[in-house]
């Protein structure tokens, strides 16, 4: 199983380590739960040690599947608001791998169109977006 590098340096890693609160890594992979995507998110979390909304592979805590269904709807503003209210979500990390246009463009369009006023794009490169989510009021 090829390991992915933990975000331990550079702007992405620094932002994640400096932040607080739960993180959600996207994309999630195939439904209902793709173990590889969650295992990669768990591994990368050692670089920041923040709570992780995703990352389960066999035992699922109460409400996990429902939260992942909401996460699959992102960047839908209502889904983001629900995740923020239910979990205290503060950061979304969108990893594009080889599919930058497919994975990042919906988020970038949502920002351009002003549909995510409670979210702020903190970092962007060809591989990753780091999005900060304002606390629920």
C-alpha positions as a Markdown table, in Angstrom:
| # | Residue | x | y | z |
|---|---|---|---|---|
| 1 | Unk | 0.0 | 0.0 | 0.0 |
| 2 | Unk | 1.8 | 3.2 | -1.1 |
| 3 | Unk | 1.8 | 5.8 | 1.7 |
| 4 | Unk | 1.0 | 9.4 | 0.9 |
| 5 | Unk | 3.2 | 12.1 | 2.5 |
| 6 | Unk | 1.9 | 13.8 | 5.6 |
| 7 | Unk | 1.6 | 17.6 | 5.3 |
| 8 | Unk | 4.5 | 18.5 | 7.5 |
| 9 | Unk | 6.0 | 21.5 | 5.6 |
| 10 | Unk | 5.0 | 24.3 | 3.4 |
| 11 | Unk | 1.9 | 26.6 | 3.5 |
| 12 | Unk | -0.7 | 23.8 | 3.6 |
| 13 | Unk | 0.8 | 22.0 | 6.5 |
| 14 | Unk | 1.5 | 25.3 | 8.4 |
| 15 | Unk | -2.1 | 26.4 | 8.0 |
| 16 | Unk | -3.4 | 23.1 | 9.2 |
| 17 | Unk | -1.1 | 23.0 | 12.2 |
| 18 | Unk | -1.9 | 26.6 | 13.1 |
| 19 | Unk | -5.6 | 26.1 | 13.0 |
| 20 | Unk | -8.0 | 24.4 | 15.4 |
| 21 | Unk | -11.2 | 22.4 | 15.2 |
| 22 | Unk | -12.3 | 19.6 | 13.0 |
| 23 | Unk | -11.0 | 19.0 | 9.5 |
| 24 | Unk | -12.8 | 17.3 | 6.6 |
| 25 | Unk | -10.7 | 16.0 | 3.7 |
| 26 | Unk | -12.2 | 15.7 | 0.3 |
| 27 | Unk | -12.9 | 13.9 | -2.1 |
| 28 | Unk | -14.3 | 11.0 | -0.2 |
| 29 | Unk | -14.1 | 8.4 | -2.9 |
| 30 | Unk | -16.8 | 6.0 | -4.0 |
| 31 | Unk | -20.0 | 5.5 | -2.0 |
| 32 | Unk | -20.9 | 4.3 | 0.6 |
| 33 | Unk | -17.3 | 4.4 | 2.1 |
| 34 | Unk | -14.1 | 4.1 | 0.2 |
| 35 | Unk | -11.5 | 2.9 | 2.7 |
| 36 | Unk | -8.5 | 4.2 | 0.8 |
| 37 | Unk | -9.6 | 7.9 | 0.9 |
| 38 | Unk | -10.3 | 7.6 | 4.6 |
| 39 | Unk | -7.1 | 5.8 | 5.3 |
| 40 | Unk | -5.1 | 8.5 | 3.5 |
| 41 | Unk | -6.9 | 11.3 | 5.4 |
| 42 | Unk | -6.1 | 9.5 | 8.7 |
| 43 | Unk | -2.4 | 9.2 | 7.7 |
| 44 | Unk | -2.1 | 12.8 | 6.7 |
| 45 | Unk | -3.7 | 13.9 | 10.0 |
| 46 | Unk | -0.5 | 13.0 | 11.8 |
| 47 | Unk | 0.9 | 16.2 | 10.3 |
| 48 | Unk | -1.6 | 18.4 | 12.2 |
| 49 | Unk | -3.3 | 16.2 | 14.9 |
| 50 | Unk | -6.6 | 17.9 | 14.6 |
| 51 | Unk | -10.0 | 16.1 | 14.9 |
| 52 | Unk | -10.9 | 14.5 | 11.6 |
| 53 | Unk | -14.5 | 14.2 | 10.4 |
| 54 | Unk | -13.6 | 11.5 | 8.0 |
| 55 | Unk | -11.1 | 8.7 | 8.4 |
| 56 | Unk | -13.1 | 5.7 | 9.6 |
| 57 | Unk | -12.7 | 2.4 | 7.7 |
| 58 | Unk | -14.6 | -0.3 | 9.6 |
| 59 | Unk | -16.3 | 0.9 | 12.8 |
| 60 | Unk | -18.4 | 3.9 | 12.1 |
| 61 | Unk | -19.5 | 6.2 | 15.0 |
| 62 | Unk | -23.1 | 7.3 | 15.2 |
| 63 | Unk | -24.0 | 9.7 | 12.4 |
| 64 | Unk | -20.9 | 9.0 | 10.4 |
| 65 | Unk | -22.7 | 7.9 | 7.2 |
| 66 | Unk | -25.1 | 10.8 | 7.4 |
| 67 | Unk | -22.1 | 13.2 | 7.8 |
| 68 | Unk | -20.4 | 11.7 | 4.8 |
| 69 | Unk | -23.6 | 12.1 | 2.8 |
| 70 | Unk | -23.6 | 15.8 | 3.6 |
| 71 | Unk | -19.9 | 16.0 | 2.7 |
| 72 | Unk | -20.5 | 14.5 | -0.7 |
| 73 | Unk | -22.9 | 17.4 | -1.4 |
| 74 | Unk | -20.2 | 20.0 | -0.9 |
| 75 | Unk | -19.7 | 22.8 | -1.9 |
| 76 | Unk | -23.5 | 23.0 | -1.4 |
| 77 | Unk | -23.9 | 25.9 | 1.1 |
| 78 | Unk | -26.7 | 24.1 | 3.1 |
| 79 | Unk | -24.6 | 21.0 | 3.5 |
| 80 | Unk | -21.6 | 23.1 | 4.7 |
| 81 | Unk | -23.8 | 24.9 | 7.2 |
| 82 | Unk | -25.2 | 21.6 | 8.5 |
| 83 | Unk | -21.7 | 20.1 | 8.9 |
| 84 | Unk | -20.5 | 23.2 | 10.6 |
| 85 | Unk | -23.5 | 23.2 | 13.1 |
| 86 | Unk | -23.4 | 19.5 | 13.8 |
| 87 | Unk | -19.7 | 19.0 | 14.1 |
| 88 | Unk | -18.0 | 22.3 | 14.6 |
| 89 | Unk | -16.2 | 21.9 | 11.2 |
| 90 | Unk | -13.5 | 24.6 | 10.8 |
| 91 | Unk | -11.4 | 23.5 | 7.9 |
| 92 | Unk | -12.1 | 21.7 | 4.6 |
| 93 | Unk | -9.1 | 20.3 | 2.6 |
| 94 | Unk | -9.9 | 19.6 | -1.0 |
| 95 | Unk | -7.2 | 17.4 | -2.7 |
| 96 | Unk | -7.4 | 17.3 | -6.4 |
| 97 | Unk | -4.7 | 14.8 | -7.3 |
| 98 | Unk | -4.7 | 14.5 | -11.1 |
| 99 | Unk | -8.2 | 15.9 | -11.4 |
| 100 | Unk | -7.8 | 19.6 | -10.6 |
| 101 | Unk | -10.6 | 20.9 | -12.8 |
| 102 | Unk | -13.1 | 18.2 | -11.7 |
| 103 | Unk | -12.4 | 18.5 | -8.0 |
| 104 | Unk | -11.4 | 22.2 | -7.5 |
| 105 | Unk | -13.6 | 24.0 | -10.0 |
| 106 | Unk | -17.0 | 23.5 | -8.2 |
| 107 | Unk | -15.4 | 25.1 | -5.1 |
| 108 | Unk | -13.8 | 27.9 | -7.0 |
| 109 | Unk | -17.1 | 28.6 | -8.8 |
| 110 | Unk | -19.0 | 28.6 | -5.5 |
| 111 | Unk | -16.5 | 31.2 | -4.1 |
| 112 | Unk | -16.6 | 33.3 | -7.3 |
| 113 | Unk | -20.5 | 33.3 | -7.2 |
| 114 | Unk | -20.5 | 34.3 | -3.5 |
| 115 | Unk | -22.4 | 31.1 | -2.4 |
| 116 | Unk | -20.0 | 30.4 | 0.5 |
| 117 | Unk | -19.9 | 33.6 | 2.6 |
| 118 | Unk | -19.0 | 31.6 | 5.7 |
| 119 | Unk | -16.0 | 30.0 | 4.1 |
| 120 | Unk | -12.6 | 31.6 | 3.1 |
| 121 | Unk | -10.1 | 30.1 | 0.7 |
| 122 | Unk | -6.9 | 30.2 | 2.7 |
| 123 | Unk | -4.5 | 28.3 | 0.4 |
| 124 | Unk | -4.6 | 27.1 | -3.2 |
| 125 | Unk | -2.2 | 25.3 | -5.5 |
| 126 | Unk | -2.7 | 22.8 | -8.3 |
| 127 | Unk | -3.1 | 19.9 | -5.8 |
| 128 | Unk | -5.0 | 21.3 | -2.8 |
| 129 | Unk | -7.4 | 23.9 | -1.5 |
| 130 | Unk | -7.5 | 24.8 | 2.2 |
| 131 | Unk | -10.8 | 26.3 | 3.2 |
| 132 | Unk | -11.5 | 27.9 | 6.5 |
| 133 | Unk | -15.1 | 27.8 | 7.8 |
| 134 | Unk | -16.3 | 30.4 | 10.1 |
| 135 | Unk | -17.8 | 29.1 | 13.4 |
| 136 | Unk | -21.5 | 28.5 | 13.6 |
| 137 | Unk | -23.4 | 31.4 | 15.2 |
